[in-house]
PDB file of C-alpha atoms in Angstrom:
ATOM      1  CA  UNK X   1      -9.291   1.477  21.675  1.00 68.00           C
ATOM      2  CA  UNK X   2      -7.850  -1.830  19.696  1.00 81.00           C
ATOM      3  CA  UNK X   3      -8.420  -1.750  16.053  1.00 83.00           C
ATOM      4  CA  UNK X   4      -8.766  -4.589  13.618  1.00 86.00           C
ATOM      5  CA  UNK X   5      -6.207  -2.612  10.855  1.00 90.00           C
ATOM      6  CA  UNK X   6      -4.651   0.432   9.839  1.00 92.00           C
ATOM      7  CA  UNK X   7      -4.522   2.092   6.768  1.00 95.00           C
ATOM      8  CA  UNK X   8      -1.322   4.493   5.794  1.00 97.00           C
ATOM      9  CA  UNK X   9      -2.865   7.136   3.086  1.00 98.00           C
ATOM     10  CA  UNK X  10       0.535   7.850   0.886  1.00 98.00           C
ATOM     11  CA  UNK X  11       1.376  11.019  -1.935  1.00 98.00           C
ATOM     12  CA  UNK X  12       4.448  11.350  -3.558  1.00 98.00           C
ATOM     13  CA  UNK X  13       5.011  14.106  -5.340  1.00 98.00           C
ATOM     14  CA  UNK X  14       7.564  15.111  -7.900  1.00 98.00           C
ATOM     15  CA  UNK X  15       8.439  11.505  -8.734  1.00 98.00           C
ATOM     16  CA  UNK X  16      10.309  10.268 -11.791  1.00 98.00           C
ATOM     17  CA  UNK X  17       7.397  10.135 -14.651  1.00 98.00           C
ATOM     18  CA  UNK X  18       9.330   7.911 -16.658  1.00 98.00           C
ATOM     19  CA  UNK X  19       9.052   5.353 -13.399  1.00 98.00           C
ATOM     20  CA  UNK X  20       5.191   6.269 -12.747  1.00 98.00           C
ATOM     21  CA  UNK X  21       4.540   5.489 -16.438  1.00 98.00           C
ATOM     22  CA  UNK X  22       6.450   1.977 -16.345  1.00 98.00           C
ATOM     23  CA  UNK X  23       3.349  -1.159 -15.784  1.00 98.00           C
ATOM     24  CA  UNK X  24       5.911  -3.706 -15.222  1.00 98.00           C
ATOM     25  CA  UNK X  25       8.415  -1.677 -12.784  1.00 98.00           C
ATOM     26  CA  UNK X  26       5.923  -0.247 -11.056  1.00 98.00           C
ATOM     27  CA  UNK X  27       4.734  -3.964 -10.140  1.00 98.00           C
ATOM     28  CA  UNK X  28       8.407  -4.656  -9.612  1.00 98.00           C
ATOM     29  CA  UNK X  29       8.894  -1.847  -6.886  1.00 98.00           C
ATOM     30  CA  UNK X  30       5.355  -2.578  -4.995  1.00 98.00           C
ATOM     31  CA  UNK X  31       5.973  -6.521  -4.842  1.00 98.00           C
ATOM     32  CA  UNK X  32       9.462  -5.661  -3.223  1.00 98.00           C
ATOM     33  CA  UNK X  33       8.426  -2.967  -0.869  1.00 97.00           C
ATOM     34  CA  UNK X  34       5.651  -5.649   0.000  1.00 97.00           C
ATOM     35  CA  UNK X  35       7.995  -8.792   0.916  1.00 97.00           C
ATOM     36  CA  UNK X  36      10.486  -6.000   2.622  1.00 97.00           C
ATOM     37  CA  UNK X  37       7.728  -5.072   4.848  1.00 96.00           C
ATOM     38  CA  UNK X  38       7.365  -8.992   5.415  1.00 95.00           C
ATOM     39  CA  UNK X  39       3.562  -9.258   4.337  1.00 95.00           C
ATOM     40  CA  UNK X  40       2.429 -12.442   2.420  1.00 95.00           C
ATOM     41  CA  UNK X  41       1.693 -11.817  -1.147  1.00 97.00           C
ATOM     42  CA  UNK X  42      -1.645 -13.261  -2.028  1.00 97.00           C
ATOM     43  CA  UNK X  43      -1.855 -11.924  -5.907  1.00 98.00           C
ATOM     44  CA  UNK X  44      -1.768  -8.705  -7.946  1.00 98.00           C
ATOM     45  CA  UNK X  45      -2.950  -7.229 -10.932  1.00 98.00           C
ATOM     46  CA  UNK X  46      -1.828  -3.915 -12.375  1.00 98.00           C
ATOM     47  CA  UNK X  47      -3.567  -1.869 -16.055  1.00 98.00           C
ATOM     48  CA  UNK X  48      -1.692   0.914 -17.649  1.00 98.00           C
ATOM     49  CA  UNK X  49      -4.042   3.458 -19.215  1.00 97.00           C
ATOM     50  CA  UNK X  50      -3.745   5.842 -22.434  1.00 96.00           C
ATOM     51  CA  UNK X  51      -2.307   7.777 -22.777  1.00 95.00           C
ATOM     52  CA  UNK X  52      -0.918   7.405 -19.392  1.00 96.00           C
ATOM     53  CA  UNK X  53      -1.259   6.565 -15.908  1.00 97.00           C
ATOM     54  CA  UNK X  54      -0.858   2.718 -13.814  1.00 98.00           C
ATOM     55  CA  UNK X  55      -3.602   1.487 -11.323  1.00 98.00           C
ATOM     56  CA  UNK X  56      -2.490  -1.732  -9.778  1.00 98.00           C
ATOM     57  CA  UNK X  57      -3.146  -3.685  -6.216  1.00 98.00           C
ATOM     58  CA  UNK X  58      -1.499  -6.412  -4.267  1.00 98.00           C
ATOM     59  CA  UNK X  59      -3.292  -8.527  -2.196  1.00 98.00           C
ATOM     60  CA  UNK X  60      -1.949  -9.892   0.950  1.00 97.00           C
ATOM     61  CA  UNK X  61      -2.793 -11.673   3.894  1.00 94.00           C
ATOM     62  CA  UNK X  62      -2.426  -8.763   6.051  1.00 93.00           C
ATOM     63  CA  UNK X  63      -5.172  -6.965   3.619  1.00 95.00           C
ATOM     64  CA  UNK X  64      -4.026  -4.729   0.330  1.00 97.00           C
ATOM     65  CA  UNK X  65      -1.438  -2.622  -0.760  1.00 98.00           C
ATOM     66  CA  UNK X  66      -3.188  -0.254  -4.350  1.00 98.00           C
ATOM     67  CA  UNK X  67      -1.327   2.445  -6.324  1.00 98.00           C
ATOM     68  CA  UNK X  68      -2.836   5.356  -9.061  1.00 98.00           C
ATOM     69  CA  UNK X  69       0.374   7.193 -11.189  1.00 98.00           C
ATOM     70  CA  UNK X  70      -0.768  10.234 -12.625  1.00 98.00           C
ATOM     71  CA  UNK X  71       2.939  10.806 -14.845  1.00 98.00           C
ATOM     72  CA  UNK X  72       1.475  13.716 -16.005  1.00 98.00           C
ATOM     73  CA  UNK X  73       2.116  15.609 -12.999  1.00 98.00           C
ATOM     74  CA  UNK X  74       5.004  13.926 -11.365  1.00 98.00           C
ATOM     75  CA  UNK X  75       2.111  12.287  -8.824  1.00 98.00           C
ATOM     76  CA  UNK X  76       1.745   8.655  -7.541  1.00 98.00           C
ATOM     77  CA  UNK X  77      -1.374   8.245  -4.980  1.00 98.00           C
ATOM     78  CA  UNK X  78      -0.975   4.893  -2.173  1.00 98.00           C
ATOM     79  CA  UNK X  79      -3.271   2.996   0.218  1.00 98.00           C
ATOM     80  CA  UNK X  80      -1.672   0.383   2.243  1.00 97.00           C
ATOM     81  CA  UNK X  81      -4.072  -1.129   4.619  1.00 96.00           C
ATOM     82  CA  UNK X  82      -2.761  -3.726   6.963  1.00 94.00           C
ATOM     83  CA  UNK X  83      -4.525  -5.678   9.287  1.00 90.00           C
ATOM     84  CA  UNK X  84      -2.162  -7.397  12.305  1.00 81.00           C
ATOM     85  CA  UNK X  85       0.893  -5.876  14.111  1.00 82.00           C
ATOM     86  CA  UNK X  86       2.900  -9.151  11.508  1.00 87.00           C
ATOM     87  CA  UNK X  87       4.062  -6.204   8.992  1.00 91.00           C
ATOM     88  CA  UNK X  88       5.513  -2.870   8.904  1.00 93.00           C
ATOM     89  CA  UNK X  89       3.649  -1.006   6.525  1.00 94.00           C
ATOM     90  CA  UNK X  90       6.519   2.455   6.957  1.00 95.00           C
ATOM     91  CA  UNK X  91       9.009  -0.294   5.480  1.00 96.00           C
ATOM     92  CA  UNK X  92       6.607  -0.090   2.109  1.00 97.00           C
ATOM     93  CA  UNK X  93       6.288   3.756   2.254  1.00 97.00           C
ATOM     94  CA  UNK X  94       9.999   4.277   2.621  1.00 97.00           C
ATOM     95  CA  UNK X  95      10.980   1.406  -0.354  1.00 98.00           C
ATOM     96  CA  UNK X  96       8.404   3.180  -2.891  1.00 98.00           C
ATOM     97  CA  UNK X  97       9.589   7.076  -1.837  1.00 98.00           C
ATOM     98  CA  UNK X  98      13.222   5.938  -2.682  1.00 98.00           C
ATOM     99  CA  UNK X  99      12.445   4.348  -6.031  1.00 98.00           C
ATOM    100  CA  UNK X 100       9.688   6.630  -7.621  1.00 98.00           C
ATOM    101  CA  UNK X 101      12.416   9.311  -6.535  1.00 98.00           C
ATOM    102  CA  UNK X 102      10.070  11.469  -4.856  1.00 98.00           C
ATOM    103  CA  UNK X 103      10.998  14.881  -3.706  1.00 98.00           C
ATOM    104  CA  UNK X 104       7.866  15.358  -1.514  1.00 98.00           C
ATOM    105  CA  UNK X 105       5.564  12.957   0.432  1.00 98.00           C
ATOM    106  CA  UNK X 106       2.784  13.282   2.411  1.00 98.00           C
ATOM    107  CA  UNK X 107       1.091  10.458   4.666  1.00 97.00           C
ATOM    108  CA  UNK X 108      -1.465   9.763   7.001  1.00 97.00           C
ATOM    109  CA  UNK X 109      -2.494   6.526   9.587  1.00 95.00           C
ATOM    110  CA  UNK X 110      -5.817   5.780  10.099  1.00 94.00           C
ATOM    111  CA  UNK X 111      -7.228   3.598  12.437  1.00 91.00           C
ATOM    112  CA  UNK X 112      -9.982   1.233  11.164  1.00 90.00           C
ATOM    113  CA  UNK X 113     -12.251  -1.444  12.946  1.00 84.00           C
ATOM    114  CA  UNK X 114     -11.946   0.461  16.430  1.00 86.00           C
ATOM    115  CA  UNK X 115     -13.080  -1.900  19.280  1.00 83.00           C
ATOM    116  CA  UNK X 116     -12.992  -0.763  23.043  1.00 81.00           C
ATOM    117  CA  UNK X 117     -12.029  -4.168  24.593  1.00 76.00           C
ATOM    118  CA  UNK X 118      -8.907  -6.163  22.911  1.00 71.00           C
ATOM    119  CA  UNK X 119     -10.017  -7.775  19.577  1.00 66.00           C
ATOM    120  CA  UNK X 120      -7.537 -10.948  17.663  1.00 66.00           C
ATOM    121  CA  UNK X 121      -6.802  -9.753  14.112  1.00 61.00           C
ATOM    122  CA  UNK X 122      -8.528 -13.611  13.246  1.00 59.00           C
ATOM    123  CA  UNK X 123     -11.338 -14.079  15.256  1.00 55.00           C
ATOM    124  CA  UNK X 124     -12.924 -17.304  16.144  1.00 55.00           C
ATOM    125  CA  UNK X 125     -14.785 -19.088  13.292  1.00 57.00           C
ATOM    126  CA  UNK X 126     -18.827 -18.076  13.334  1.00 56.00           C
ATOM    127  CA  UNK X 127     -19.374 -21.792  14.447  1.00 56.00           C
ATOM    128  CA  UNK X 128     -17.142 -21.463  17.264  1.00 56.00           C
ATOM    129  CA  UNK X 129     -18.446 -18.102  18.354  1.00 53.00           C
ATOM    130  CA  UNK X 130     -22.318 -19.802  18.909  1.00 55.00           C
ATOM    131  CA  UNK X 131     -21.325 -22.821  20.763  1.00 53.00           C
TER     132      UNK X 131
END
């Protein structure tokens, strides 16, 4: 089976809460786990929350990289969907586990747009497909 993307489901656990609290370096440490992982940053937009807690997402070519912090409880929740074999999406995982300081994480790779014959990451334009 060829699929379209894949999606890497991402807890860290016993993080710094200081660091899962922090708008701005959280931003900081996503945008440079994203151009590690050599994806092309389309935009972002993070929110902090009160009394605490950051939701944020980057946008990039390759598809979306989103974050929830629950400081609280030490607890930082990741998707990273990538579309394209153009990134490596472990490089992000690896770059965020080291600088939340996580003592536990726990991931899973899904599979999404599963195709049985071979399928390009940017298909033909609709037009081009009916002619």
């Amino acid at each position: 089976m060829q699929a379209l993307g894949r999606q890497i489901l991402v807890e860290f656990y016993d993080c710094d809460r200081d660091v899962l609290n922090d708008e701005s370096l959280i931003r900081e440490i996503l945008l440079e786990g994203v151009r590690r992982s050599r994806a092309t940053v389309i935009s972002d937009t993070f929110h902090t929350f009160s009394p605490h807690g950051v939701s944020g997402g980057i946008v990039i070519a390759e598809s979306h990289v989103t974050i929830h912090t629950w400081p609280e409880h030490g607890y930082a929740a990741i998707d990273i969907f990538s579309c394209g074999e153009t990134i490596d999406p472990w490089v992000i995982q690896n770059y965020l586990e080291r600088h939340f300081r996580s003592k536990k994480v726990s991931s899973m790779e899904l599979k999404r747009g599963l195709f049985p014959e071979r399928v390009a990451h940017k298909p033909l334009a609709l037009e081009e497909m009916a002619a």
